[in-house]
Short mmCIF file of C-alpha atoms in Angstrom, two decimals:
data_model
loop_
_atom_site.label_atom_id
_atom_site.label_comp_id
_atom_site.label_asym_id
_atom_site.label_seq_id
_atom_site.Cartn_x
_atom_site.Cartn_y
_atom_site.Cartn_z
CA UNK A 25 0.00 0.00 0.00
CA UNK A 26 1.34 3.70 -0.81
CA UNK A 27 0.07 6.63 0.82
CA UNK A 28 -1.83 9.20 -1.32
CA UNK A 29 -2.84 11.67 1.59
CA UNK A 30 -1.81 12.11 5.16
CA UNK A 31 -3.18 9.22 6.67
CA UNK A 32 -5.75 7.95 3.69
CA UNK A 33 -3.93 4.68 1.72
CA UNK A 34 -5.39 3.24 -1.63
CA UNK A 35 -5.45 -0.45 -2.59
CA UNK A 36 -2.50 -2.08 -3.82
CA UNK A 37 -0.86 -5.11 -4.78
CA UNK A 38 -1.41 -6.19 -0.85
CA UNK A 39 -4.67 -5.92 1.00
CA UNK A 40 -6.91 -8.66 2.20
CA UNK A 41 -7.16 -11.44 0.39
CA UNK A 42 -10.62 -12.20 0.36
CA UNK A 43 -13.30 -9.19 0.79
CA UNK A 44 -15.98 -9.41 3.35
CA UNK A 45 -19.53 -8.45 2.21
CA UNK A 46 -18.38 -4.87 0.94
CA UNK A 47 -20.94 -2.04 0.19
CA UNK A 48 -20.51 0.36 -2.34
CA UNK A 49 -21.65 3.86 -2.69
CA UNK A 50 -21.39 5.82 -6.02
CA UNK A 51 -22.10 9.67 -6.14
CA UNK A 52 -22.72 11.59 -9.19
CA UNK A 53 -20.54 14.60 -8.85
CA UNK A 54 -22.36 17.69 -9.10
CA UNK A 55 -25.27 15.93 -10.40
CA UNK A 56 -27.54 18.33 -11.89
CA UNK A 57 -24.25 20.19 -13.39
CA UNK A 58 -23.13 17.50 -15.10
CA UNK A 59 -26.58 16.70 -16.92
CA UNK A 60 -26.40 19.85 -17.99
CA UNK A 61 -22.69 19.35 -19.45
CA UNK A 62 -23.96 15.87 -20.95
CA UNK A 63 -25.91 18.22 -23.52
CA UNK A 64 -23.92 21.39 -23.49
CA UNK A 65 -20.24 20.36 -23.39
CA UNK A 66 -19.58 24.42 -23.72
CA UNK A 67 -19.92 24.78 -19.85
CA UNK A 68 -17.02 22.52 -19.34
CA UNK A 69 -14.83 24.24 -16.98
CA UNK A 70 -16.78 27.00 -16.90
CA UNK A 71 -18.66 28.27 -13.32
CA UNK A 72 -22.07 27.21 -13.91
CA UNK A 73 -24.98 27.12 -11.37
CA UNK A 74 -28.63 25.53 -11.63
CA UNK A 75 -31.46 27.80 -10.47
CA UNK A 76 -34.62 26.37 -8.87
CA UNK A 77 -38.04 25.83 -10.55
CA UNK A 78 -38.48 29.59 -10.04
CA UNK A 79 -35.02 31.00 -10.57
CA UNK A 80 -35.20 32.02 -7.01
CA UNK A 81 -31.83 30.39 -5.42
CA UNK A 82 -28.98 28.29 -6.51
CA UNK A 83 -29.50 24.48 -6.15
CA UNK A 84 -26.84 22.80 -7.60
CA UNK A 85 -22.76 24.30 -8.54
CA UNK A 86 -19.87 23.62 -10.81
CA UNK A 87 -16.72 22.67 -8.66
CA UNK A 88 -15.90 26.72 -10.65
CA UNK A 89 -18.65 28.00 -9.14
CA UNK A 90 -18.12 26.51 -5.60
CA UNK A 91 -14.81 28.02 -5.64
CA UNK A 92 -15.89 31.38 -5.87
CA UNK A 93 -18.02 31.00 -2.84
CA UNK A 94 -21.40 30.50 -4.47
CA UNK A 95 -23.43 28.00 -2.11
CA UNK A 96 -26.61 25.49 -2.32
CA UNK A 97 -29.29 27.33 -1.49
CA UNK A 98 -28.35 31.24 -1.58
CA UNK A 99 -30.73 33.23 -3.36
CA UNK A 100 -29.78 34.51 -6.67
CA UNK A 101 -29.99 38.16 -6.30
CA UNK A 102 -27.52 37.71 -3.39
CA UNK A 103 -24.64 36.86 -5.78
CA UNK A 104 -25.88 38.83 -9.06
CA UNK A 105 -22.52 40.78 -8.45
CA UNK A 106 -20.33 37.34 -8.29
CA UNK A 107 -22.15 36.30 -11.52
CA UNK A 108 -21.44 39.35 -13.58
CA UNK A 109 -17.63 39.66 -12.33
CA UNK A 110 -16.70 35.91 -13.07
CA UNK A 111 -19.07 35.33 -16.02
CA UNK A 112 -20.64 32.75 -13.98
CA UNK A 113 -23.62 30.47 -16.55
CA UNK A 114 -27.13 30.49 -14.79
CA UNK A 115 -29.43 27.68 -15.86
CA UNK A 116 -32.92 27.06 -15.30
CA UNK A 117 -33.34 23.52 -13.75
CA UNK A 118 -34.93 20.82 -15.66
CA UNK A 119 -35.69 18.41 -13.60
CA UNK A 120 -37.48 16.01 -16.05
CA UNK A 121 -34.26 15.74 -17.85
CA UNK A 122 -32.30 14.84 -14.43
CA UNK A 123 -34.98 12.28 -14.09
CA UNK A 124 -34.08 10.39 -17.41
CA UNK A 125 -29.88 10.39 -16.83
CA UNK A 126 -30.03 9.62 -13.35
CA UNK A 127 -32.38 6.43 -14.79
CA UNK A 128 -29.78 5.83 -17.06
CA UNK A 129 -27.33 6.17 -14.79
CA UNK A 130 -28.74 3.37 -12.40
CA UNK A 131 -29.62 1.41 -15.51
CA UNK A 132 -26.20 1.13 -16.40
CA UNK A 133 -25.05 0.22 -12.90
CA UNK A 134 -27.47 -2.70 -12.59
CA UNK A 135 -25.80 -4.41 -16.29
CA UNK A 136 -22.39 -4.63 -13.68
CA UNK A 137 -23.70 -5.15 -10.33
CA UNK A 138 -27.61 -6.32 -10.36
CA UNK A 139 -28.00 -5.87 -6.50
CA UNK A 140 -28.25 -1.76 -6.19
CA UNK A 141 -30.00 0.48 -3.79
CA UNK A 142 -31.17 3.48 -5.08
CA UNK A 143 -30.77 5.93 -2.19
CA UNK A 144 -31.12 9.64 -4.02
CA UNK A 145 -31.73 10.80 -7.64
CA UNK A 146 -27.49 10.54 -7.73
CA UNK A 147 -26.49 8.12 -5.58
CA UNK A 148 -27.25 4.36 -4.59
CA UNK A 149 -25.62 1.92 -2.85
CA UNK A 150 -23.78 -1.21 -4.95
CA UNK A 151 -23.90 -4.42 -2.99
CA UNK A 152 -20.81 -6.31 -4.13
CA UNK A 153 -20.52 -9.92 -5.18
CA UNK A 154 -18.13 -11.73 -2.75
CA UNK A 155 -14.58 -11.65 -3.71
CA UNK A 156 -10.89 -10.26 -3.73
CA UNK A 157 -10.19 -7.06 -2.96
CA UNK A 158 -8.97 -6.55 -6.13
CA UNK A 159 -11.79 -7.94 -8.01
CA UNK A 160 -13.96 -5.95 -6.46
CA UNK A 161 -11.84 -2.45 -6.76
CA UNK A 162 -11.91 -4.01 -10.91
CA UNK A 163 -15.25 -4.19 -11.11
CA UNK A 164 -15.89 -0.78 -9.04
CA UNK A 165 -13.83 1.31 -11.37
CA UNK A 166 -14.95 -0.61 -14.69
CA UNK A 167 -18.67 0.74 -13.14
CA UNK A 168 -17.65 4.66 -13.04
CA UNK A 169 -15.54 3.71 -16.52
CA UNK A 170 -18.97 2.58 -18.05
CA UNK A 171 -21.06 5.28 -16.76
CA UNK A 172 -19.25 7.82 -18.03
CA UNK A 173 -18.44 6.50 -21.53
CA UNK A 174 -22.69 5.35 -21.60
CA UNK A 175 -24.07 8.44 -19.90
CA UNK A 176 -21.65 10.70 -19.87
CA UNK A 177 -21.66 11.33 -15.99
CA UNK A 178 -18.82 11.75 -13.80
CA UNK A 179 -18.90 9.72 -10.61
CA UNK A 180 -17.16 8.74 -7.25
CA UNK A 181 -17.74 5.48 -5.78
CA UNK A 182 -16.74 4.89 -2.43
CA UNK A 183 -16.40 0.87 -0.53
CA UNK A 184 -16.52 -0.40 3.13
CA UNK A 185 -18.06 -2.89 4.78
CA UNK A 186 -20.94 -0.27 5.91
CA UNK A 187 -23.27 2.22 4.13
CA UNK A 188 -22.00 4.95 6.42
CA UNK A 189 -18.25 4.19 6.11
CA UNK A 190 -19.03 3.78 2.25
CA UNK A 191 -20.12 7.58 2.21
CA UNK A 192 -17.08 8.58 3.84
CA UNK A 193 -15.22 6.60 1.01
CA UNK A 194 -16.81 8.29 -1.58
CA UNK A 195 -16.47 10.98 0.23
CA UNK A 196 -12.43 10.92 -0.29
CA UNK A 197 -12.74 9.36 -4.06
CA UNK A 198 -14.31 13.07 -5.33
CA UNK A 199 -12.23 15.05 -2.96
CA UNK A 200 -8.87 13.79 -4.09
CA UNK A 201 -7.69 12.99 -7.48
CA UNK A 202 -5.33 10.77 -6.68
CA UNK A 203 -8.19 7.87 -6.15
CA UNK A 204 -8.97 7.90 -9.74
CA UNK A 205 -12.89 8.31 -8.57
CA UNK A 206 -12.53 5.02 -6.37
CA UNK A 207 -11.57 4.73 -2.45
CA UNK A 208 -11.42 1.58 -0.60
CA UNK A 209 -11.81 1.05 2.98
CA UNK A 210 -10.93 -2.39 3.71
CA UNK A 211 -8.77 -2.46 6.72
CA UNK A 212 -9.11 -0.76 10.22
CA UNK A 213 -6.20 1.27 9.84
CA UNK A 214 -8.12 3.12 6.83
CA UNK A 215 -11.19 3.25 8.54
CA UNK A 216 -9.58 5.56 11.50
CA UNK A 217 -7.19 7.95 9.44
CA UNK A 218 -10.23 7.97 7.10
CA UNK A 219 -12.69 9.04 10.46
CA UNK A 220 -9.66 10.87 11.93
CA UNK A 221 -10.12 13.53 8.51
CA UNK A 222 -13.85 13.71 8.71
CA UNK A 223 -15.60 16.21 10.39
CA UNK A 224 -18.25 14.99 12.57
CA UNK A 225 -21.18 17.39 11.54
CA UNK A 226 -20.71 15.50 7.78
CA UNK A 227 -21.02 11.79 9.11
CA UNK A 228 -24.52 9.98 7.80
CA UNK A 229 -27.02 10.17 10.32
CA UNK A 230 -25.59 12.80 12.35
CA UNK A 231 -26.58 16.15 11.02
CA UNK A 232 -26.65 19.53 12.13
CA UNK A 233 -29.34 18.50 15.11
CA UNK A 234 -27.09 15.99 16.90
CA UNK A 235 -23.14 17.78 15.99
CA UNK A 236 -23.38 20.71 18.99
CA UNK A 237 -24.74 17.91 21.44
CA UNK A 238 -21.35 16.15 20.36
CA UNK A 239 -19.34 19.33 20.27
CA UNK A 240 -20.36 19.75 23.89
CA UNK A 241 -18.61 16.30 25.08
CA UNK A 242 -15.32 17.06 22.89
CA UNK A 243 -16.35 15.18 19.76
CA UNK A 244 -15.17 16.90 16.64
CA UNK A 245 -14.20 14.26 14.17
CA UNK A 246 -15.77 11.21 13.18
CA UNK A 247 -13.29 9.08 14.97
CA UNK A 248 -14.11 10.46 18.20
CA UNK A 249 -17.28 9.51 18.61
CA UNK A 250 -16.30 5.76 17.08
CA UNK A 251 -13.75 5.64 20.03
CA UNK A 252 -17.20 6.04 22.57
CA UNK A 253 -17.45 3.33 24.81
CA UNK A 254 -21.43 1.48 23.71
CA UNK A 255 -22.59 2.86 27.45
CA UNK A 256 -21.39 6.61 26.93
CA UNK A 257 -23.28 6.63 23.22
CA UNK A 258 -26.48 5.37 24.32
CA UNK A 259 -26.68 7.70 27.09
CA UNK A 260 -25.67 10.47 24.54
CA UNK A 261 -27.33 9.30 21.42
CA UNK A 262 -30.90 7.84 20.28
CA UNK A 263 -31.37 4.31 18.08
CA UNK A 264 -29.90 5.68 15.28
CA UNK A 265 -26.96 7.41 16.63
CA UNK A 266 -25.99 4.16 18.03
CA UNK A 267 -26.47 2.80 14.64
CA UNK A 268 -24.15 4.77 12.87
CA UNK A 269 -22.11 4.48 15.67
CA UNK A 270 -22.04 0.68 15.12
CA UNK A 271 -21.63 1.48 11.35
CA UNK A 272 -18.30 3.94 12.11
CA UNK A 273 -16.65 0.99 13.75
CA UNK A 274 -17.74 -1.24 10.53
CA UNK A 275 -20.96 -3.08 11.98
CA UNK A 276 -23.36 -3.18 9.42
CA UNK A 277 -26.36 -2.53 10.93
CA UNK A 278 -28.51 -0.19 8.51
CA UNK A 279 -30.95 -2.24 6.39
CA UNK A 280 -31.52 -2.56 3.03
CA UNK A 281 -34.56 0.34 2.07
CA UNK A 282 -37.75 -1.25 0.21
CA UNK A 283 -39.31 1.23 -1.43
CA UNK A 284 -42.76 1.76 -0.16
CA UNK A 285 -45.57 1.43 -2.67
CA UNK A 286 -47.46 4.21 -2.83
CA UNK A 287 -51.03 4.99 -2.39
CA UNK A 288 -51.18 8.05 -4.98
CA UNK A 289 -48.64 9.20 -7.57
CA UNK A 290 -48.39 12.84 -8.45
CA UNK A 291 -46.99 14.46 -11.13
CA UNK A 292 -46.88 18.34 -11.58
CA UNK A 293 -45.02 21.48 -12.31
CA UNK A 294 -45.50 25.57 -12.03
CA UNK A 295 -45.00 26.96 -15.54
CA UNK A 296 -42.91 30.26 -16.24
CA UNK A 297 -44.31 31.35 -18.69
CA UNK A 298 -47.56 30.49 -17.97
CA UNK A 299 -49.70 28.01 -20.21
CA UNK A 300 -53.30 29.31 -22.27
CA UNK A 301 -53.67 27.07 -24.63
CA UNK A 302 -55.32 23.89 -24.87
CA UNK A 303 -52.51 21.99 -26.97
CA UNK A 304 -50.42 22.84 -24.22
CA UNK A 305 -52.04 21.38 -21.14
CA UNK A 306 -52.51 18.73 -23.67
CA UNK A 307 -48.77 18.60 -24.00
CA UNK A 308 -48.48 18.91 -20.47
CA UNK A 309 -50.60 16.55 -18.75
CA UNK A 310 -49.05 13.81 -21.50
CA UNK A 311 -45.47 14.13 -19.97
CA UNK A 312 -47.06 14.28 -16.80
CA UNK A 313 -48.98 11.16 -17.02
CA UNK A 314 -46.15 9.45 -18.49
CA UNK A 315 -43.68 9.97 -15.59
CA UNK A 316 -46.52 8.64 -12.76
CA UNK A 317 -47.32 5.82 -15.04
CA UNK A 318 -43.80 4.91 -15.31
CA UNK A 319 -43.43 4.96 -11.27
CA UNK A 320 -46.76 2.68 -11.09
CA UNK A 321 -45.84 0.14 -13.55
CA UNK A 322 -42.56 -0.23 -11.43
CA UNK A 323 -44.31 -0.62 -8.10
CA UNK A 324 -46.21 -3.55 -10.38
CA UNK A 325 -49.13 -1.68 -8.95
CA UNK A 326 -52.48 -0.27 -11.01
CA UNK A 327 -54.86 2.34 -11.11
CA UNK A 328 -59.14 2.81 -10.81
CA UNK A 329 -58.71 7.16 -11.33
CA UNK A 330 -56.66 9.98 -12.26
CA UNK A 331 -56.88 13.61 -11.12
CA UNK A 332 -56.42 16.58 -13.66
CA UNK A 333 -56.10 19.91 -12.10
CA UNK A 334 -54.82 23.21 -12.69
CA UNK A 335 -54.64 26.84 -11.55
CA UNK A 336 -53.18 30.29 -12.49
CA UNK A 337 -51.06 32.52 -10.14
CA UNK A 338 -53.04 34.05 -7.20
CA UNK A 339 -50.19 35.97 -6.57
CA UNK A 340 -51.15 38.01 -10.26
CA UNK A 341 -53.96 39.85 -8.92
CA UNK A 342 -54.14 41.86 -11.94
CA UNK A 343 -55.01 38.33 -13.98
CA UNK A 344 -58.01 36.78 -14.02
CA UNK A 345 -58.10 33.48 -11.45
CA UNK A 346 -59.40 30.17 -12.15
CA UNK A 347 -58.47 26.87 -9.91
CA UNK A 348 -60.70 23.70 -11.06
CA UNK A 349 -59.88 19.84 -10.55
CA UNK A 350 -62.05 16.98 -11.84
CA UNK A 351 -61.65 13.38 -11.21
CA UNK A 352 -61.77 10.50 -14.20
CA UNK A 353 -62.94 7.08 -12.94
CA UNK A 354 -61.59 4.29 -15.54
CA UNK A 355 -63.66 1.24 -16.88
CA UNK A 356 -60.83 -1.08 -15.21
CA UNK A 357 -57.35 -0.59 -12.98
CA UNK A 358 -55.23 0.06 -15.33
CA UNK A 359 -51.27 0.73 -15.74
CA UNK A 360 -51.54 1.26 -19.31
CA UNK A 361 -49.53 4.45 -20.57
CA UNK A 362 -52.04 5.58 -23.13
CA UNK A 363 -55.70 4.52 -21.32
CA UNK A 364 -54.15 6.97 -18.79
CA UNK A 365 -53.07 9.83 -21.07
CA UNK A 366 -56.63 9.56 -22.81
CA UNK A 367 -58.39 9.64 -19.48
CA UNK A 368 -56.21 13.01 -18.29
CA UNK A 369 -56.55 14.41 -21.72
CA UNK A 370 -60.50 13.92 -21.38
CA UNK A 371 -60.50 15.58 -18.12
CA UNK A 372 -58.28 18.60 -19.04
CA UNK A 373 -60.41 19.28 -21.55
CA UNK A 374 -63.52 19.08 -19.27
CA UNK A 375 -61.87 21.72 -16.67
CA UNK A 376 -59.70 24.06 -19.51
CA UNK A 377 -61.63 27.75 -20.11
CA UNK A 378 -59.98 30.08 -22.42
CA UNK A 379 -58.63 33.20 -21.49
CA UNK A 380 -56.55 32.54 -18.27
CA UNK A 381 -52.59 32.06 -17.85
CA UNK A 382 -52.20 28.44 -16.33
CA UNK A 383 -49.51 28.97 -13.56
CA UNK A 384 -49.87 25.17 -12.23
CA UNK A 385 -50.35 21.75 -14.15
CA UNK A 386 -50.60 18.57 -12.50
CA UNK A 387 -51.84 14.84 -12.48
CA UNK A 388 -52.91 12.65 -9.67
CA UNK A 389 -52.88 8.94 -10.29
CA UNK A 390 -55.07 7.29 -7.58
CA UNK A 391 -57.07 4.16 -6.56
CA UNK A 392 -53.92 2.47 -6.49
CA UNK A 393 -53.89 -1.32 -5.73
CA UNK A 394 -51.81 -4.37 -6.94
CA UNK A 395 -52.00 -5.87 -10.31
CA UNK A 396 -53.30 -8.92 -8.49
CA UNK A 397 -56.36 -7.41 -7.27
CA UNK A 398 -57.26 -5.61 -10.44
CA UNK A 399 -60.73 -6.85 -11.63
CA UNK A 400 -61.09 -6.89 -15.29
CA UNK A 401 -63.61 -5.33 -17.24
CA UNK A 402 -65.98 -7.21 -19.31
CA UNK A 403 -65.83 -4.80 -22.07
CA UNK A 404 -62.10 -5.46 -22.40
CA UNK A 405 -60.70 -8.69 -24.42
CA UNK A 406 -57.99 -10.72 -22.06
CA UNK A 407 -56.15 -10.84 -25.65
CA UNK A 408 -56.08 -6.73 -26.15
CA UNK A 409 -54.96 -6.56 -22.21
CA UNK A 410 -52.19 -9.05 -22.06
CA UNK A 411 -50.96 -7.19 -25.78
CA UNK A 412 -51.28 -3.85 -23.96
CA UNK A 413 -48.70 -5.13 -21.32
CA UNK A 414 -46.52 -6.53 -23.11
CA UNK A 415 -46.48 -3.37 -25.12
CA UNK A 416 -45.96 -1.55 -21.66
CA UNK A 417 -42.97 -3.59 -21.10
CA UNK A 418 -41.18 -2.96 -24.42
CA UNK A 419 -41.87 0.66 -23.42
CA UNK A 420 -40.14 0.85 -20.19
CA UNK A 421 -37.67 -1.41 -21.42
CA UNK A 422 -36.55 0.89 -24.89
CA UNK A 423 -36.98 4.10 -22.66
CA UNK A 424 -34.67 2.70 -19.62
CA UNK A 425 -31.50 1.33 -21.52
CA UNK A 426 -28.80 3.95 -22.73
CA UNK A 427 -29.16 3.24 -26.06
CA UNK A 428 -32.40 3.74 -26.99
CA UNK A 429 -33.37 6.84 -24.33
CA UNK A 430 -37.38 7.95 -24.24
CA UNK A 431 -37.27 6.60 -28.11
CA UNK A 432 -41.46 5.68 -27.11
CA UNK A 433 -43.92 8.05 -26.28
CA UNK A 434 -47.65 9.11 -26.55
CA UNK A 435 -47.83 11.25 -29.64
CA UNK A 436 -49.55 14.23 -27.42
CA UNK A 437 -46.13 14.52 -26.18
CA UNK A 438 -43.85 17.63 -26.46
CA UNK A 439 -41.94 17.15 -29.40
CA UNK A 440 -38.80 18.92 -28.78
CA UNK A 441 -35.53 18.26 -29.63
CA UNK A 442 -32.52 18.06 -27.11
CA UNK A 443 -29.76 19.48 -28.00
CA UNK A 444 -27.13 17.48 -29.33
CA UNK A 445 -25.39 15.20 -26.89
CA UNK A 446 -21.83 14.25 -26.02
CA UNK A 447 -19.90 12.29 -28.07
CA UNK A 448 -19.66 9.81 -25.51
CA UNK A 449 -23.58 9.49 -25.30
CA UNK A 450 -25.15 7.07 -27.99
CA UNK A 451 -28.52 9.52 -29.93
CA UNK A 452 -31.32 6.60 -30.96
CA UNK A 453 -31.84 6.53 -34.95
CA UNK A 454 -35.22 7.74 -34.53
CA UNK A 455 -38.50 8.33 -31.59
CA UNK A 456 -41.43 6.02 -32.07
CA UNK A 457 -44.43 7.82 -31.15
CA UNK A 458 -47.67 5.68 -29.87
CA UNK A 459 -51.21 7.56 -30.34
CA UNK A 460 -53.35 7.03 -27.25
CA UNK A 461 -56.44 7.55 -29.40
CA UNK A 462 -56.62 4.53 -32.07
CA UNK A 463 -53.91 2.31 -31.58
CA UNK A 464 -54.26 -1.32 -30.78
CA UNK A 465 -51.20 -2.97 -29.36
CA UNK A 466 -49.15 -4.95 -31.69
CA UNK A 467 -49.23 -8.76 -31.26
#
């Protein structure tokens, strides 16, 4: 083993032999930044920073813009000077386009390591196969390799034989280059220079609640409050302080996160500038529908009603205001993409008055119960709903792998463009477009 930082070693020829269970965590870096770069490669080295839904404060920075003191969360007239002097690139957030890398992203994880945890929009946790140390540090760097020749995301993968020392890791991979994006902690001497270097208020579970309690007994860095005796943290510390606790002196103790199904799926977004016409709540309420569909199918879960709404902005009291909702009840539960688009396309149009700005869009997909407990309807042929799966299947499929992103859509879709992508990122040969209207599904 050589030493890279004070205190921090990488793997090397020596190590353990054979790996216990090791966890992985990979972090996009700069998540939202990066998309962006994906599709604009002429912010590259530039300071850029993402702006929330309403361009009111900064959400996500370039490492540039970090460095000239811009933080998460400052509002943007607060640094309008900064921006001007150092030419800094302001971009409005798209969040739907986040959506779709950080699916590819995770997509292209699961074709290395099939057994991931999805923890954020950029990160999850990789449980490794059992192995060598060195086959697993191969197979974690051929995994950010991949990602970033499929996707065209930069990433930092941290491994330890917890999810909170696996942070840490990945912690050190994007903070210093010399890790080549990957940090292994697989021996206790790691695991306390690594805890020795972090401060305590940026450990997992601890926060900014818990760090001045600790601050008042003398704990500063992460490896003072592993060196606690088990009697002096659970008089200090709740259930899951002890936990990480456990987890700092590598205990594995935090469980594997099921994702809970859930009992109503919403989709929506406030428009700037507002919507008036009908073709573009149409528009709307289509990529709306197709995003909650998406999460239902996945849940293996389907739906008896969907919610339309929509509203201008009360705040423009020199507009006229109109809020109105209606619900659509379905002949049978249903997952299908375009019996759902028709139905929220019927009740826009049932709710939509001209002459008003439409601030708000959104859909509500409810009713929700498993696809075992769906009744069918007898107006419905068991041939057109098993076709209409399968159909759903090929959908998600096409849409999820990095080849062939969101090539199939509803046809009331937006049809824009993206700009052109990195060379690195492979562009489908051309978008299918499904009409929710009169097509049948193929046999």
């Amino acid at each position: 083993m050589h030493a890279l930082r004070p205190g921090i070693y990488c793997i090397a020829a020596g190590g353990l032999d054979i790996s216990p269970t090791m966890i992985g965590l990979i972090d996009c870096n700069n998540f939202f930044v990066s998309c962006e770069r994906v599709f604009h490669p002429r912010l590259i080295g530039r300071p850029v920073v993402v702006m929330s839904n309403g361009d009111g404060c900064a959400v996500a920075m370039s490492n540039e813009a970090k460095a000239l003191g811009i933080t998460r969360g400052v509002p943007i007239y607060q640094i309008r000077d900064i921006i001007r002097r150092h030419n800094v690139i302001t971009v409005h957030g798209d969040h739907r386009l986040y959506g779709d890398l950080s699916a590819r992203v995770m997509s292209t994880i699961e074709e290395l390591v099939p057994d991931i945890e999805i923890y954020s929009v950029d990160e999850c946790f990789i449980h490794f196969p059992p192995g060598t140390i060195e086959q697993t540090e191969q197979l974690a760097r051929e995994i950010v390799k991949r990602v970033r020749r499929n996707v065209g995301i930069p990433t930092s993968l941290g491994i330890a034989p917890t999810k909170t020392l696996a942070k840490i890791a990945a912690s050190f991979a994007k903070k210093y280059p010399a890790y080549r994006a990957v940090c292994v902690m697989d021996t206790d001497e790691k695991r306390r220079k690594a805890l020795a270097l972090t401060d305590i208020r940026s450990v997992w579970g601890i926060g900014r609640r818990l760090t001045p309690r600790l601050q008042q007994v003398g704990i500063e860095r992460a490896i003072d409050l592993a060196d606690f005796s088990e009697s002096q943290v659970t008089t200090l510390l709740n259930v899951t302080g002890r936990r990480t606790w456990l987890e700092l002196n590598g205990h594995p103790c935090i469980e594997r996160e099921t994702e809970p199904e859930h009992k109503q799926i919403c989709s929506s977004r406030s428009f700037t500038p507002a919507l008036e016409t009908i073709e573009q709540l149409h528009e709307a309420v289509s990529s709306f529908i197709t995003i909650a569909s998406r999460k239902l199918r996945r849940q293996h879960s389907c739906a008896r009603g969907v919610t339309v709404f929509l509203r201008t902005n009360h705040f423009r009291t020199d507009q006229p205001q109109y809020n109105r909702s209606t619900f659509v009840t379905l002949e049978e539960a249903t997952a299908d993409l375009m019996t759902l688009t028709k139905a929220a396309i019927s009740g826009i149009d049932a709710i939509f008055r001209r002459g008003y700005m439409y601030r708000k869009i959104g859909v509500i997909i409810t009713d929700i119960i498993p696809d075992s407990a769906a009744q069918p309807s007898l107006f419905t042929s068991p041939e057109d709903r098993e076709r209409r799966k399968r159909l759903m299947r090929l959908l998600d499929t096409l849409n999820a792998n990095p080849r062939t992103p969101d090539s199939l859509k509803v046809a009331t879709c937006p049809l824009r463009q993206p700009p052109a992508p990195a060379p690195s990122a492979t562009k489908p040969a051309i978008s299918l477009f499904l009409s929710c209207r009169n097509l049948s599904a193929p046999d």
